[in-house]
Every structure is written in structure tokens, then in C-alpha cells.
CSV table of C-alpha atoms in Angstrom, one decimal:
chain,number,residue,atom,x,y,z
A,1,UNK,CA,15.3,-6.1,41.2
A,2,UNK,CA,15.6,-9.2,38.9
A,3,UNK,CA,12.1,-8.6,37.6
A,4,UNK,CA,12.9,-5.0,37.0
A,5,UNK,CA,16.1,-6.0,35.1
A,6,UNK,CA,14.0,-8.4,32.9
A,7,UNK,CA,11.5,-5.7,32.2
A,8,UNK,CA,14.2,-3.3,31.2
A,9,UNK,CA,15.7,-6.0,28.8
A,10,UNK,CA,12.2,-6.6,27.2
A,11,UNK,CA,11.7,-2.8,26.8
A,12,UNK,CA,15.1,-2.5,25.1
A,13,UNK,CA,14.3,-5.4,22.7
A,14,UNK,CA,11.0,-3.9,21.8
A,15,UNK,CA,12.1,-0.3,21.1
A,16,UNK,CA,12.4,1.5,17.8
A,17,UNK,CA,16.2,1.7,17.2
A,18,UNK,CA,18.1,4.1,14.9
A,19,UNK,CA,18.8,1.2,12.5
A,20,UNK,CA,15.1,0.2,12.4
A,21,UNK,CA,13.9,3.8,12.0
A,22,UNK,CA,16.4,4.6,9.2
A,23,UNK,CA,15.8,1.4,7.3
A,24,UNK,CA,12.0,2.1,7.4
A,25,UNK,CA,12.4,5.7,6.3
A,26,UNK,CA,14.8,4.9,3.4
A,27,UNK,CA,12.6,2.0,2.2
A,28,UNK,CA,9.6,4.3,2.4
A,29,UNK,CA,11.2,7.2,0.6
A,30,UNK,CA,12.9,5.1,-2.1
A,31,UNK,CA,9.9,2.9,-2.9
A,32,UNK,CA,6.5,3.9,-1.4
A,33,UNK,CA,7.1,7.6,-2.2
A,34,UNK,CA,7.3,6.6,-5.9
A,35,UNK,CA,3.8,5.2,-5.8
A,36,UNK,CA,2.2,8.3,-4.4
A,37,UNK,CA,4.3,10.7,-6.5
A,38,UNK,CA,3.4,9.0,-9.8
A,39,UNK,CA,-0.3,8.7,-8.9
A,40,UNK,CA,-0.7,12.5,-9.0
A,41,UNK,CA,2.3,13.8,-10.9
A,42,UNK,CA,0.4,14.2,-14.3
A,43,UNK,CA,-2.7,15.8,-12.8
A,44,UNK,CA,-1.6,19.4,-12.7
A,45,UNK,CA,0.4,19.6,-15.9
A,46,UNK,CA,-2.2,17.7,-17.9
A,47,UNK,CA,-3.2,20.6,-20.2
A,48,UNK,CA,0.5,21.4,-21.0
A,49,UNK,CA,1.2,17.7,-21.6
A,50,UNK,CA,-1.8,17.3,-23.9
A,51,UNK,CA,-0.7,20.4,-25.8
A,52,UNK,CA,2.7,18.6,-26.3
A,53,UNK,CA,0.8,15.5,-27.6
A,54,UNK,CA,-1.1,17.7,-30.1
A,55,UNK,CA,2.1,19.4,-31.4
A,56,UNK,CA,3.9,16.1,-31.9
A,57,UNK,CA,0.9,14.5,-33.7
A,58,UNK,CA,0.5,17.6,-35.9
A,59,UNK,CA,4.2,17.5,-36.9
A,60,UNK,CA,3.9,13.9,-37.9
A,61,UNK,CA,0.5,13.3,-39.2
A,62,UNK,CA,-1.5,16.6,-39.2
A,63,UNK,CA,-4.2,17.8,-36.8
A,64,UNK,CA,-5.4,15.5,-34.0
A,65,UNK,CA,-9.1,14.8,-33.3
A,66,UNK,CA,-10.4,15.4,-29.8
A,67,UNK,CA,-11.4,11.7,-29.5
A,68,UNK,CA,-7.8,10.5,-30.4
A,69,UNK,CA,-6.3,13.0,-27.9
A,70,UNK,CA,-8.6,11.8,-25.2
A,71,UNK,CA,-7.7,8.2,-26.0
A,72,UNK,CA,-4.0,8.9,-25.9
A,73,UNK,CA,-4.3,10.7,-22.6
A,74,UNK,CA,-6.5,7.9,-21.2
A,75,UNK,CA,-3.8,5.4,-22.2
A,76,UNK,CA,-1.1,7.5,-20.5
A,77,UNK,CA,-3.1,7.6,-17.3
A,78,UNK,CA,-4.2,3.9,-17.3
A,79,UNK,CA,-0.6,2.6,-18.1
A,80,UNK,CA,0.3,3.3,-14.4
A,81,UNK,CA,-2.2,0.9,-12.8
A,82,UNK,CA,-1.7,-1.6,-15.6
A,83,UNK,CA,2.0,-1.6,-14.8
A,84,UNK,CA,1.1,-1.9,-11.1
A,85,UNK,CA,-0.8,-5.0,-11.9
A,86,UNK,CA,2.1,-6.6,-13.7
A,87,UNK,CA,4.4,-5.5,-10.9
A,88,UNK,CA,2.2,-7.3,-8.4
A,89,UNK,CA,2.6,-10.5,-10.4
A,90,UNK,CA,6.4,-10.3,-9.9
A,91,UNK,CA,6.3,-10.0,-6.1
A,92,UNK,CA,6.5,-13.6,-4.9
A,93,UNK,CA,9.2,-14.8,-7.4
A,94,UNK,CA,11.4,-11.8,-6.7
A,95,UNK,CA,11.1,-11.7,-2.8
A,96,UNK,CA,11.8,-15.4,-2.7
A,97,UNK,CA,14.9,-15.2,-4.9
A,98,UNK,CA,16.4,-11.8,-3.9
A,99,UNK,CA,14.9,-11.3,-0.5
A,100,UNK,CA,12.9,-8.3,0.7
A,101,UNK,CA,15.7,-5.8,0.7
A,102,UNK,CA,17.2,-7.2,-2.5
A,103,UNK,CA,13.9,-6.8,-4.3
A,104,UNK,CA,13.6,-3.2,-3.2
A,105,UNK,CA,17.1,-2.5,-4.6
A,106,UNK,CA,16.3,-4.3,-7.8
A,107,UNK,CA,13.0,-2.4,-8.1
A,108,UNK,CA,14.9,0.9,-8.4
A,109,UNK,CA,15.6,-0.1,-12.1
A,110,UNK,CA,11.8,0.4,-12.7
A,111,UNK,CA,12.1,3.9,-11.3
A,112,UNK,CA,15.4,5.3,-12.6
A,113,UNK,CA,15.0,4.2,-16.2
A,114,UNK,CA,11.5,5.7,-16.7
A,115,UNK,CA,12.5,8.8,-14.8
A,116,UNK,CA,15.2,9.4,-17.5
A,117,UNK,CA,12.8,8.5,-20.3
A,118,UNK,CA,10.1,11.0,-19.1
A,119,UNK,CA,12.7,13.7,-18.4
A,120,UNK,CA,14.0,13.6,-22.1
A,121,UNK,CA,10.6,13.0,-23.7
A,122,UNK,CA,10.1,16.6,-24.7
A,123,UNK,CA,13.6,16.9,-26.2
A,124,UNK,CA,13.1,13.6,-28.0
A,125,UNK,CA,9.8,14.8,-29.3
A,126,UNK,CA,7.9,11.6,-28.4
A,127,UNK,CA,4.8,11.1,-26.3
A,128,UNK,CA,5.2,7.3,-26.8
A,129,UNK,CA,8.2,7.5,-24.4
A,130,UNK,CA,5.9,8.9,-21.7
A,131,UNK,CA,3.3,6.1,-22.2
A,132,UNK,CA,6.0,3.4,-22.0
A,133,UNK,CA,7.7,5.0,-19.0
A,134,UNK,CA,4.3,5.3,-17.2
A,135,UNK,CA,3.9,1.5,-17.6
A,136,UNK,CA,7.5,0.8,-16.3
A,137,UNK,CA,7.1,3.1,-13.3
A,138,UNK,CA,3.7,1.4,-12.6
A,139,UNK,CA,5.7,-1.9,-12.2
A,140,UNK,CA,7.8,-0.1,-9.6
A,141,UNK,CA,4.7,1.0,-7.7
A,142,UNK,CA,3.2,-2.5,-8.0
A,143,UNK,CA,6.3,-4.1,-6.5
A,144,UNK,CA,6.8,-1.4,-3.8
A,145,UNK,CA,3.2,-1.4,-2.7
A,146,UNK,CA,3.7,-5.1,-1.6
A,147,UNK,CA,7.4,-5.4,-0.8
A,148,UNK,CA,7.8,-2.4,1.5
A,149,UNK,CA,5.0,-3.4,3.9
A,150,UNK,CA,6.4,-7.0,3.8
A,151,UNK,CA,9.9,-5.9,4.6
A,152,UNK,CA,8.9,-3.4,7.4
A,153,UNK,CA,6.4,-5.9,8.9
A,154,UNK,CA,9.2,-8.5,9.2
A,155,UNK,CA,11.9,-6.3,10.7
A,156,UNK,CA,9.6,-4.4,13.2
A,157,UNK,CA,9.2,-5.7,16.8
A,158,UNK,CA,5.6,-6.8,17.4
A,159,UNK,CA,5.0,-3.9,19.8
A,160,UNK,CA,5.6,-1.3,17.1
A,161,UNK,CA,4.6,-3.3,14.0
A,162,UNK,CA,1.4,-1.3,13.5
A,163,UNK,CA,3.2,2.1,13.6
A,164,UNK,CA,6.1,0.9,11.4
A,165,UNK,CA,3.5,-0.7,9.0
A,166,UNK,CA,1.9,2.7,8.4
A,167,UNK,CA,5.2,4.2,7.2
A,168,UNK,CA,4.6,3.0,3.5
A,169,UNK,CA,1.2,4.8,3.4
A,170,UNK,CA,2.8,7.9,5.0
A,171,UNK,CA,5.3,8.1,2.2
A,172,UNK,CA,2.6,7.4,-0.4
A,173,UNK,CA,0.5,10.4,0.8
A,174,UNK,CA,3.7,12.5,1.1
A,175,UNK,CA,4.5,11.6,-2.5
A,176,UNK,CA,1.0,12.8,-3.6
A,177,UNK,CA,1.5,16.0,-1.6
A,178,UNK,CA,5.0,16.7,-3.1
A,179,UNK,CA,3.7,16.1,-6.7
A,180,UNK,CA,0.8,18.5,-5.9
A,181,UNK,CA,3.2,21.2,-4.6
A,182,UNK,CA,5.5,20.8,-7.7
A,183,UNK,CA,2.4,20.9,-9.9
A,184,UNK,CA,1.6,24.4,-8.8
A,185,UNK,CA,1.8,26.5,-12.0
A,186,UNK,CA,4.4,28.9,-10.6
A,187,UNK,CA,6.7,26.0,-9.7
A,188,UNK,CA,6.8,23.1,-12.3
A,189,UNK,CA,3.2,22.7,-13.4
A,190,UNK,CA,3.8,24.7,-16.6
A,191,UNK,CA,5.1,24.3,-20.2
A,192,UNK,CA,8.8,24.4,-19.3
A,193,UNK,CA,8.6,22.5,-16.0
A,194,UNK,CA,6.6,19.3,-16.6
A,195,UNK,CA,9.4,17.2,-18.0
A,196,UNK,CA,11.6,18.0,-15.0
A,197,UNK,CA,8.6,17.2,-12.7
A,198,UNK,CA,8.2,13.8,-14.3
A,199,UNK,CA,11.9,13.1,-14.2
A,200,UNK,CA,12.3,13.9,-10.5
A,201,UNK,CA,10.8,10.5,-9.5
A,202,UNK,CA,14.2,9.0,-10.0
A,203,UNK,CA,15.9,10.9,-7.2
A,204,UNK,CA,14.4,9.0,-4.2
A,205,UNK,CA,15.3,5.7,-6.1
A,206,UNK,CA,19.0,6.8,-6.3
A,207,UNK,CA,19.0,7.6,-2.6
A,208,UNK,CA,17.6,4.2,-1.7
A,209,UNK,CA,20.1,2.5,-4.1
A,210,UNK,CA,23.0,4.2,-2.3
A,211,UNK,CA,21.8,3.8,1.3
A,212,UNK,CA,19.7,0.7,1.7
A,213,UNK,CA,22.5,-1.8,1.1
A,214,UNK,CA,24.0,-0.8,4.5
A,215,UNK,CA,20.9,-2.1,6.4
A,216,UNK,CA,20.0,-5.6,7.3
A,217,UNK,CA,17.9,-8.0,5.2
A,218,UNK,CA,14.7,-9.3,6.9
A,219,UNK,CA,16.0,-11.7,9.6
A,220,UNK,CA,12.8,-13.9,9.1
A,221,UNK,CA,13.7,-14.3,5.5
A,222,UNK,CA,17.4,-15.1,6.3
A,223,UNK,CA,16.5,-17.7,8.9
A,224,UNK,CA,13.3,-19.4,7.6
A,225,UNK,CA,13.9,-19.2,3.8
A,226,UNK,CA,17.7,-19.2,3.5
A,227,UNK,CA,18.5,-21.2,6.6
A,228,UNK,CA,21.2,-18.6,7.6
A,229,UNK,CA,20.9,-18.3,11.3
A,230,UNK,CA,24.2,-16.5,11.7
A,231,UNK,CA,23.2,-13.5,9.5
A,232,UNK,CA,19.6,-13.6,10.8
A,233,UNK,CA,20.9,-13.2,14.4
A,234,UNK,CA,23.4,-10.5,13.4
A,235,UNK,CA,20.6,-8.6,11.5
A,236,UNK,CA,18.2,-8.9,14.4
A,237,UNK,CA,20.8,-7.7,16.9
A,238,UNK,CA,21.4,-4.6,14.8
A,239,UNK,CA,17.7,-3.9,14.4
A,240,UNK,CA,16.9,-4.4,18.1
A,241,UNK,CA,20.1,-2.7,19.4
A,242,UNK,CA,20.9,-5.5,21.8
A,243,UNK,CA,22.7,-8.9,21.9
A,244,UNK,CA,19.9,-11.0,23.4
A,245,UNK,CA,17.5,-11.9,20.6
A,246,UNK,CA,17.0,-15.6,21.5
A,247,UNK,CA,13.2,-15.1,22.2
A,248,UNK,CA,12.5,-13.8,18.7
A,249,UNK,CA,14.7,-16.4,17.1
A,250,UNK,CA,12.9,-19.1,18.9
A,251,UNK,CA,9.6,-17.8,17.6
A,252,UNK,CA,11.1,-17.8,14.1
A,253,UNK,CA,12.3,-21.4,14.5
A,254,UNK,CA,8.8,-22.5,15.2
A,255,UNK,CA,7.8,-21.0,11.9
A,256,UNK,CA,10.8,-22.6,10.3
A,257,UNK,CA,9.7,-26.1,11.4
A,258,UNK,CA,6.3,-25.6,9.8
A,259,UNK,CA,7.8,-24.1,6.7
A,260,UNK,CA,10.0,-27.2,6.3
A,261,UNK,CA,7.0,-29.5,6.5
A,262,UNK,CA,4.9,-27.2,4.3
A,263,UNK,CA,7.3,-26.2,1.5
A,264,UNK,CA,7.1,-23.0,-0.5
A,265,UNK,CA,3.6,-22.0,-1.5
A,266,UNK,CA,2.5,-20.6,-4.8
A,267,UNK,CA,-0.6,-18.4,-5.6
A,268,UNK,CA,-2.5,-21.4,-7.0
A,269,UNK,CA,-2.1,-23.7,-4.1
A,270,UNK,CA,-2.6,-20.8,-1.7
A,271,UNK,CA,-6.3,-21.0,-2.6
A,272,UNK,CA,-6.5,-24.7,-1.8
A,273,UNK,CA,-5.3,-24.5,1.8
A,274,UNK,CA,-8.1,-24.7,4.3
A,275,UNK,CA,-6.0,-23.1,7.0
A,276,UNK,CA,-5.8,-19.9,4.9
A,277,UNK,CA,-9.4,-19.5,3.6
A,278,UNK,CA,-10.6,-16.6,5.8
A,279,UNK,CA,-7.2,-14.8,5.7
A,280,UNK,CA,-7.3,-14.9,1.9
A,281,UNK,CA,-10.9,-13.8,1.7
A,282,UNK,CA,-10.1,-11.0,4.2
A,283,UNK,CA,-7.2,-9.7,2.1
A,284,UNK,CA,-9.4,-9.7,-1.0
A,285,UNK,CA,-12.3,-7.9,0.7
A,286,UNK,CA,-10.0,-5.3,2.4
A,287,UNK,CA,-8.2,-4.4,-0.8
A,288,UNK,CA,-11.4,-4.2,-2.9
A,289,UNK,CA,-13.0,-2.1,-0.1
A,290,UNK,CA,-10.0,0.2,-0.1
A,291,UNK,CA,-10.0,0.9,-3.8
A,292,UNK,CA,-13.8,0.7,-4.4
A,293,UNK,CA,-14.7,3.0,-1.4
A,294,UNK,CA,-14.6,6.1,-3.6
A,295,UNK,CA,-11.3,7.7,-2.8
A,296,UNK,CA,-10.4,8.2,-6.4
A,297,UNK,CA,-13.8,9.5,-7.2
A,298,UNK,CA,-13.6,12.0,-4.3
A,299,UNK,CA,-10.4,13.4,-5.7
A,300,UNK,CA,-12.0,13.4,-9.2
A,301,UNK,CA,-14.9,15.5,-7.9
A,302,UNK,CA,-12.8,17.8,-5.6
A,303,UNK,CA,-11.9,20.5,-8.2
A,304,UNK,CA,-15.6,20.9,-9.3
A,305,UNK,CA,-16.7,21.0,-5.6
A,306,UNK,CA,-14.1,23.7,-4.8
A,307,UNK,CA,-15.1,25.7,-7.9
A,308,UNK,CA,-18.8,25.6,-7.1
A,309,UNK,CA,-18.0,26.8,-3.5
A,310,UNK,CA,-16.6,30.0,-5.1
A,311,UNK,CA,-12.9,29.2,-5.0
A,312,UNK,CA,-11.2,31.0,-7.8
A,313,UNK,CA,-9.9,28.8,-10.6
A,314,UNK,CA,-6.3,29.9,-10.0
A,315,UNK,CA,-6.6,29.1,-6.3
A,316,UNK,CA,-8.1,25.6,-6.6
A,317,UNK,CA,-4.6,24.2,-7.0
A,318,UNK,CA,-3.7,25.6,-3.6
A,319,UNK,CA,-6.8,24.1,-2.0
A,320,UNK,CA,-5.9,20.8,-3.5
A,321,UNK,CA,-2.4,21.0,-1.9
A,322,UNK,CA,-4.2,21.8,1.4
A,323,UNK,CA,-6.3,18.6,1.1
A,324,UNK,CA,-3.1,16.7,0.4
A,325,UNK,CA,-1.5,18.2,3.5
A,326,UNK,CA,-4.6,17.1,5.6
A,327,UNK,CA,-4.1,13.6,4.2
A,328,UNK,CA,-0.4,13.5,5.2
A,329,UNK,CA,-1.2,14.9,8.7
A,330,UNK,CA,-3.9,12.3,9.3
A,331,UNK,CA,-1.6,9.5,8.1
A,332,UNK,CA,1.0,10.7,10.7
A,333,UNK,CA,-1.8,10.7,13.3
A,334,UNK,CA,-2.7,7.1,12.2
A,335,UNK,CA,0.8,5.9,13.2
A,336,UNK,CA,-0.2,6.7,16.8
A,337,UNK,CA,-3.9,5.8,16.5
A,338,UNK,CA,-3.3,2.3,15.2
A,339,UNK,CA,-1.0,1.4,18.1
A,340,UNK,CA,-3.4,2.9,20.6
A,341,UNK,CA,-6.7,1.7,19.3
A,342,UNK,CA,-5.6,-1.3,17.3
A,343,UNK,CA,-6.0,-2.4,13.6
A,344,UNK,CA,-9.6,-3.5,13.8
A,345,UNK,CA,-11.1,-0.4,15.4
A,346,UNK,CA,-9.1,1.9,13.1
A,347,UNK,CA,-10.6,0.1,10.1
A,348,UNK,CA,-14.1,0.2,11.5
A,349,UNK,CA,-13.9,3.9,12.3
A,350,UNK,CA,-12.3,4.7,8.9
A,351,UNK,CA,-14.9,2.9,6.8
A,352,UNK,CA,-17.7,4.3,9.0
A,353,UNK,CA,-16.5,7.9,8.4
A,354,UNK,CA,-16.1,7.2,4.7
A,355,UNK,CA,-19.6,5.7,4.4
A,356,UNK,CA,-21.2,8.7,6.2
A,357,UNK,CA,-19.2,11.2,4.2
A,358,UNK,CA,-20.3,9.6,0.9
A,359,UNK,CA,-24.0,9.7,1.9
A,360,UNK,CA,-23.7,13.3,3.1
A,361,UNK,CA,-21.8,14.3,-0.1
A,362,UNK,CA,-24.6,12.8,-2.2
A,363,UNK,CA,-27.1,15.0,-0.4
A,364,UNK,CA,-24.9,18.1,-0.6
A,365,UNK,CA,-24.2,17.7,-4.4
A,366,UNK,CA,-27.9,17.3,-5.0
A,367,UNK,CA,-28.8,20.5,-3.2
A,368,UNK,CA,-25.6,22.4,-4.3
A,369,UNK,CA,-27.3,24.6,-6.9
A,370,UNK,CA,-30.4,25.2,-4.7
A,371,UNK,CA,-28.8,26.3,-1.4
A,372,UNK,CA,-26.1,28.9,-1.3
A,373,UNK,CA,-24.3,27.4,1.7
A,374,UNK,CA,-24.4,23.8,0.5
A,375,UNK,CA,-21.1,23.9,-1.5
A,376,UNK,CA,-19.3,24.5,1.8
A,377,UNK,CA,-20.9,21.3,3.2
A,378,UNK,CA,-19.5,19.5,0.1
A,379,UNK,CA,-16.0,20.8,0.9
A,380,UNK,CA,-16.4,19.6,4.5
A,381,UNK,CA,-17.5,16.2,3.2
A,382,UNK,CA,-14.3,15.9,1.0
A,383,UNK,CA,-12.1,16.8,4.0
A,384,UNK,CA,-13.9,14.4,6.4
A,385,UNK,CA,-13.7,11.6,3.8
A,386,UNK,CA,-9.9,12.2,3.4
A,387,UNK,CA,-9.5,12.1,7.2
A,388,UNK,CA,-11.6,8.8,7.5
A,389,UNK,CA,-9.7,7.2,4.6
A,390,UNK,CA,-6.3,8.1,6.2
A,391,UNK,CA,-7.2,6.6,9.5
A,392,UNK,CA,-8.0,3.1,8.4
A,393,UNK,CA,-8.9,2.1,4.8
A,394,UNK,CA,-5.8,3.5,3.3
A,395,UNK,CA,-2.9,2.3,5.6
A,396,UNK,CA,-4.3,-0.8,7.4
A,397,UNK,CA,-4.9,-3.4,4.6
A,398,UNK,CA,-1.2,-3.9,3.7
A,399,UNK,CA,-0.3,-4.0,7.4
A,400,UNK,CA,-3.0,-6.7,8.0
A,401,UNK,CA,-1.8,-8.7,5.1
A,402,UNK,CA,1.7,-8.8,6.6
A,403,UNK,CA,0.2,-9.9,10.0
A,404,UNK,CA,-2.3,-12.5,8.8
A,405,UNK,CA,0.2,-14.7,6.9
A,406,UNK,CA,3.4,-16.4,7.8
A,407,UNK,CA,6.6,-16.7,6.0
A,408,UNK,CA,5.9,-19.1,3.1
A,409,UNK,CA,2.3,-17.8,2.5
A,410,UNK,CA,3.2,-14.1,2.8
A,411,UNK,CA,4.7,-13.5,-0.7
A,412,UNK,CA,1.8,-15.2,-2.7
A,413,UNK,CA,-0.7,-13.5,-0.3
A,414,UNK,CA,0.8,-10.1,-1.2
A,415,UNK,CA,0.6,-11.1,-4.9
A,416,UNK,CA,-3.1,-11.7,-4.5
A,417,UNK,CA,-3.5,-8.5,-2.6
A,418,UNK,CA,-1.6,-6.6,-5.2
A,419,UNK,CA,-3.6,-8.0,-8.1
A,420,UNK,CA,-6.9,-7.2,-6.4
A,421,UNK,CA,-5.6,-3.7,-5.5
A,422,UNK,CA,-4.5,-2.8,-9.0
A,423,UNK,CA,-7.5,-4.4,-10.8
A,424,UNK,CA,-9.9,-2.5,-8.5
A,425,UNK,CA,-7.9,0.7,-9.1
A,426,UNK,CA,-8.0,0.2,-12.9
A,427,UNK,CA,-11.7,-0.6,-12.8
A,428,UNK,CA,-12.6,2.5,-10.8
A,429,UNK,CA,-10.6,4.7,-13.3
A,430,UNK,CA,-12.3,3.0,-16.2
A,431,UNK,CA,-15.9,2.9,-14.9
A,432,UNK,CA,-16.3,6.0,-12.8
A,433,UNK,CA,-16.5,8.5,-15.7
A,434,UNK,CA,-19.5,6.5,-17.0
A,435,UNK,CA,-21.0,6.2,-13.5
A,436,UNK,CA,-20.6,10.0,-13.0
A,437,UNK,CA,-22.2,10.7,-16.4
A,438,UNK,CA,-25.1,8.3,-15.8
A,439,UNK,CA,-25.8,8.8,-12.1
A,440,UNK,CA,-24.1,12.1,-11.2
A,441,UNK,CA,-24.1,12.7,-7.5
A,442,UNK,CA,-25.9,9.4,-6.8
A,443,UNK,CA,-22.7,7.5,-7.8
A,444,UNK,CA,-21.5,8.1,-4.3
A,445,UNK,CA,-24.3,6.0,-2.9
A,446,UNK,CA,-22.6,3.0,-4.6
A,447,UNK,CA,-19.3,3.9,-2.8
A,448,UNK,CA,-21.2,4.3,0.5
A,449,UNK,CA,-22.6,0.7,0.0
A,450,UNK,CA,-19.1,-0.6,-0.6
A,451,UNK,CA,-17.9,1.1,2.6
A,452,UNK,CA,-20.9,-0.3,4.6
A,453,UNK,CA,-20.4,-3.9,3.3
A,454,UNK,CA,-16.6,-3.7,4.1
A,455,UNK,CA,-17.5,-2.4,7.6
A,456,UNK,CA,-19.9,-5.3,8.2
A,457,UNK,CA,-17.2,-7.8,7.1
A,458,UNK,CA,-14.6,-6.4,9.3
A,459,UNK,CA,-17.0,-6.3,12.3
A,460,UNK,CA,-17.9,-10.0,11.8
A,461,UNK,CA,-14.6,-11.5,10.7
A,462,UNK,CA,-11.4,-9.5,11.3
A,463,UNK,CA,-9.8,-10.1,14.7
A,464,UNK,CA,-7.5,-7.6,16.5
A,465,UNK,CA,-3.9,-8.4,15.7
A,466,UNK,CA,-2.2,-5.7,17.8
A,467,UNK,CA,0.8,-6.9,19.9
A,468,UNK,CA,0.5,-10.5,18.7
A,469,UNK,CA,3.1,-12.7,17.0
A,470,UNK,CA,2.5,-14.1,13.6
A,471,UNK,CA,1.9,-17.5,15.2
A,472,UNK,CA,-0.6,-16.1,17.7
A,473,UNK,CA,-2.5,-14.4,14.8
A,474,UNK,CA,-2.7,-17.6,12.9
A,475,UNK,CA,-4.2,-19.3,15.9
A,476,UNK,CA,-7.0,-16.6,16.0
A,477,UNK,CA,-8.0,-17.7,12.5
A,478,UNK,CA,-7.6,-21.4,13.2
A,479,UNK,CA,-11.0,-21.8,14.8
A,480,UNK,CA,-12.8,-20.0,11.9
A,481,UNK,CA,-10.9,-22.1,9.4
A,482,UNK,CA,-11.8,-25.2,11.5
A,483,UNK,CA,-8.2,-26.4,11.8
A,484,UNK,CA,-6.0,-26.8,14.8
A,485,UNK,CA,-2.5,-25.4,15.3
A,486,UNK,CA,-0.5,-27.7,17.5
A,487,UNK,CA,2.6,-25.6,18.1
A,488,UNK,CA,3.2,-24.4,21.7
A,489,UNK,CA,4.5,-20.9,22.3
A,490,UNK,CA,7.9,-21.2,24.0
A,491,UNK,CA,8.6,-24.5,22.4
A,492,UNK,CA,10.5,-24.8,19.1
A,493,UNK,CA,9.1,-28.2,18.4
A,494,UNK,CA,5.9,-28.8,16.5
A,495,UNK,CA,3.6,-31.4,18.0
A,496,UNK,CA,1.5,-33.6,15.8
A,497,UNK,CA,-1.3,-35.9,16.7
A,498,UNK,CA,1.2,-38.8,16.8
A,499,UNK,CA,1.9,-41.9,14.8
A,500,UNK,CA,1.9,-42.0,11.1
A,501,UNK,CA,-0.7,-39.2,10.9
A,502,UNK,CA,1.7,-36.7,12.5
A,503,UNK,CA,3.0,-35.4,9.2
A,504,UNK,CA,-0.5,-35.1,7.8
A,505,UNK,CA,-1.5,-33.1,10.9
A,506,UNK,CA,1.2,-30.6,10.3
A,507,UNK,CA,0.2,-30.2,6.7
A,508,UNK,CA,-3.4,-29.5,7.5
A,509,UNK,CA,-2.7,-27.1,10.3
A,510,UNK,CA,0.2,-25.0,9.2
A,511,UNK,CA,0.3,-22.4,6.4
């Protein structure tokens, strides 16, 4: 009976409570949704917006050349990933100063202000406002793409950390889908509707600004970085829905001991720590693999693939919405898959599917004009790729970043991950049109090679992190990094090698 009572207590502590669920959904809606929405929001109304650019330029300076219009539109598109890069640089200073929840609330400035700017751009008769606003909302996306996974990873129980960790990606894909639906010409993707469509990005930010203050700050941040055990305990009790949170607090204290010996880490000295080498390399490889795997190129090619398969031009927008719906559905499925199969297997399956889809798509595009039925194979490849990407490459890297690093190293690690993510995103956007012009269908062979290389790296290096504490995960990497972690689970003291070298031992073994 006693064992059964203990089991029931453990089950209660590890469940997803209403507070945890609501905090996750509000953070996802108010922040991650912005990223997805603004990635795709200017795709459908692009012709109408470019016509607006033409009219404004003609009023001021006379007719605009095609080259200048292309340049202005390219700048408008590229401002978003550029803003994302600068947003990623702000992650560590802000999360250390304001906390995880505090940074998410502060980040709403970078959503509400540009939403107003873009909403009034047509009335103001200025395309420059749109360009500046795209940069500012990019900062919002750069911050949210790191801070939301960090916040959710720290407040989730280890049993459900994988499922909760996929919520940001779920809202990113939902944001893409919503912008695709709004972009249908009969809704807002028209001459009158595009300023409203751009301005709607501020609504989720207002909802987050109103509701998120009622939810707890990350207990790990409160205890380890602020030294506030009282509020850390109170927040953890609310998140877990029970009074007994001593076991989790004990595990946090073990980290706190190492943090005290280690001090706060910056991005620069993060690269000098032997105990973090493979974690850091893994984060770089996963984020590069995610962005360079061809996902943006697939979406770029999608419209021409649908067109060649005989889909009427007016109906392509609906097929695009259907593809977005498949993406959302598979991301929902990934919430359950990642907890059942684990992070490592999800990544391996995802990159394997993407690699196969890229190779098959290359063949299908080559024979597209020679065989009548081949365009349908191309459509199948696009859908299969979207499914594979949603299972692993898209949602897992940010979750793994949260899990592989502990409290002091997590913010600078997310800064590195964010910088790699946005530089890779920007590079693909810049280079792919030239690749497509020079190599055509063969450009997907490059993406297949990236997927294969990432698959091999994951197979050889990345361990399974499912149902493990942050300390247990750090021990998995200790052997590869050739360091030793001396902390014992269940003991809040940190054991050195003794004598005057004890402090040195702590410094070489802890993050």
C-alpha cells in the first residue's frame, strides 16, 4: 500500500497540470506563433504589395525599374531573418536580467509596435515603414525562437519535457497555416486586405501581455540564478499541482552548487569549456542541418510543382493551405511520437525521410516533362518531405538544446543556436535562387547530402535524452568530452577529488 501511495505521488508530480498547459499554450501563441505567421504572411499578397511599392515610387520619383523593385522586395523579405539574427544576440543578456517569462513579456514590444507600423503603412504611403517593421518583428522571432523552448523546457516535468518542448514548433506551423488561410485572395490576400493581414500579428502579443503575468517564472531561474527558493518552490508547486516538490528542488540545488563554482558563462568562454565541446558542436550541426536541409527550397518549388501537375492557378493557394495543414497535423503527431520513440530516433527518422524525399524529388523533377504521371510523384515528394521535416528536423533541435545544457550555459547556448539558425536561414534565402538557376532540379541533391551528413552525425554522436534530468544528460556527454562529473544523484553536495585541487575539479567537470 505504501509503495502504491508513493507511485501515486510520483504520478501526480509528473503530470501536465492546467497551469503548466495554459502557460505553455499562452507562451506558444504569444511568441512562437509570431515567428510562423511572419515567415509566410507576405507570400500570398506579394503581387499587391509590390504594386503598392510601384505606386509610391512613381508618386515620388517616377517609374520604377524591375531591378529596383526586385531589390526592394528582396530587402523586405530578408529583413525578417536579419532581425531574427539580431534578436538571437539579445537572448542571453535578456533572459539573465529579466528571466524567461520576463523576456517573453518584454519581447511583445517587438511585435505590437511593428504590427501597428505595418497596419498603417498604406495610409501613411510608405513602403519604408514595412521594411523597418519586418526587421523589428524579426527581432521578436529571433528572441521567441530561443526563449520559448528555454522557458517551456525548464517548467516541464522530465516525463513530458519532449511533448511540451514541441509546443513552440506546433505554434510556428500553426502561424504559417493561419497566414496561408488569411492569404487566400477571397479573405485578406488582396489589395484592400494586406495591411490588415500584416497588422494582425500584434493580436497574439496583446493576449500574451495580458495573460502570461499570471503564470510562474521558471523555478530553475528563480532558484539557481536569483537564489529565491521561496518563489521557486511556490512556482513549482503551482506547476506540478502538489505541495511535495522537494525531489525536484534537490536536483536544482545540485545544479546551483555547480553554478556557484562556475559563475555565469558568456558565449565566448562557452567555446573554451572542454565539458561543453560536443554539446556545442551538436547544437551547431542540428541547427545547420535543420535550415540547410531544403525546407525553404521545397516551399519555394511547391507552387511550380502544383502548377505542372495540372492544378489551376486559382486553386494553388488552396493546395498550399492543405500542405500547411499537413504540417500542423504532423507536428501534433510529433508531440506523441517524441515521447514514445524518443528524441534521437525522431531525428533519425525525420532526416532519413527528408533525404529520401529530396533524392526522389530530383528524379521526379527531371522526368516531369517527359512522363505525364511524374508531376503527381513530385506532389507526393513535397508532402512526404513536409511529414519527415515535422517529425524531427523542425521541432527537435530547440528541445535538444534545452536538454543538453544546464542553467548557466543554456542562455549562451541558445544564442549560438539562434545565430546559426538565422544565418543559415538567411544564407538559404540568398543562395537558393542562384542554385536553382544554375542547377535546377539537381539543387535538391545538395539538400539530400546535408540531410545524410546530419543523419550520420546524429547516429554517431547524439544520445537519447528522453526521461532524463539535465544532470543525467550532462553525464552522458561527459565521457565523450573526456571529463568526469562528480555529483551524485540524490545528494545535493558536489564531490571533488579532494584537497586543494577540489575547486579545480569542479571547474573542469561542471558547465
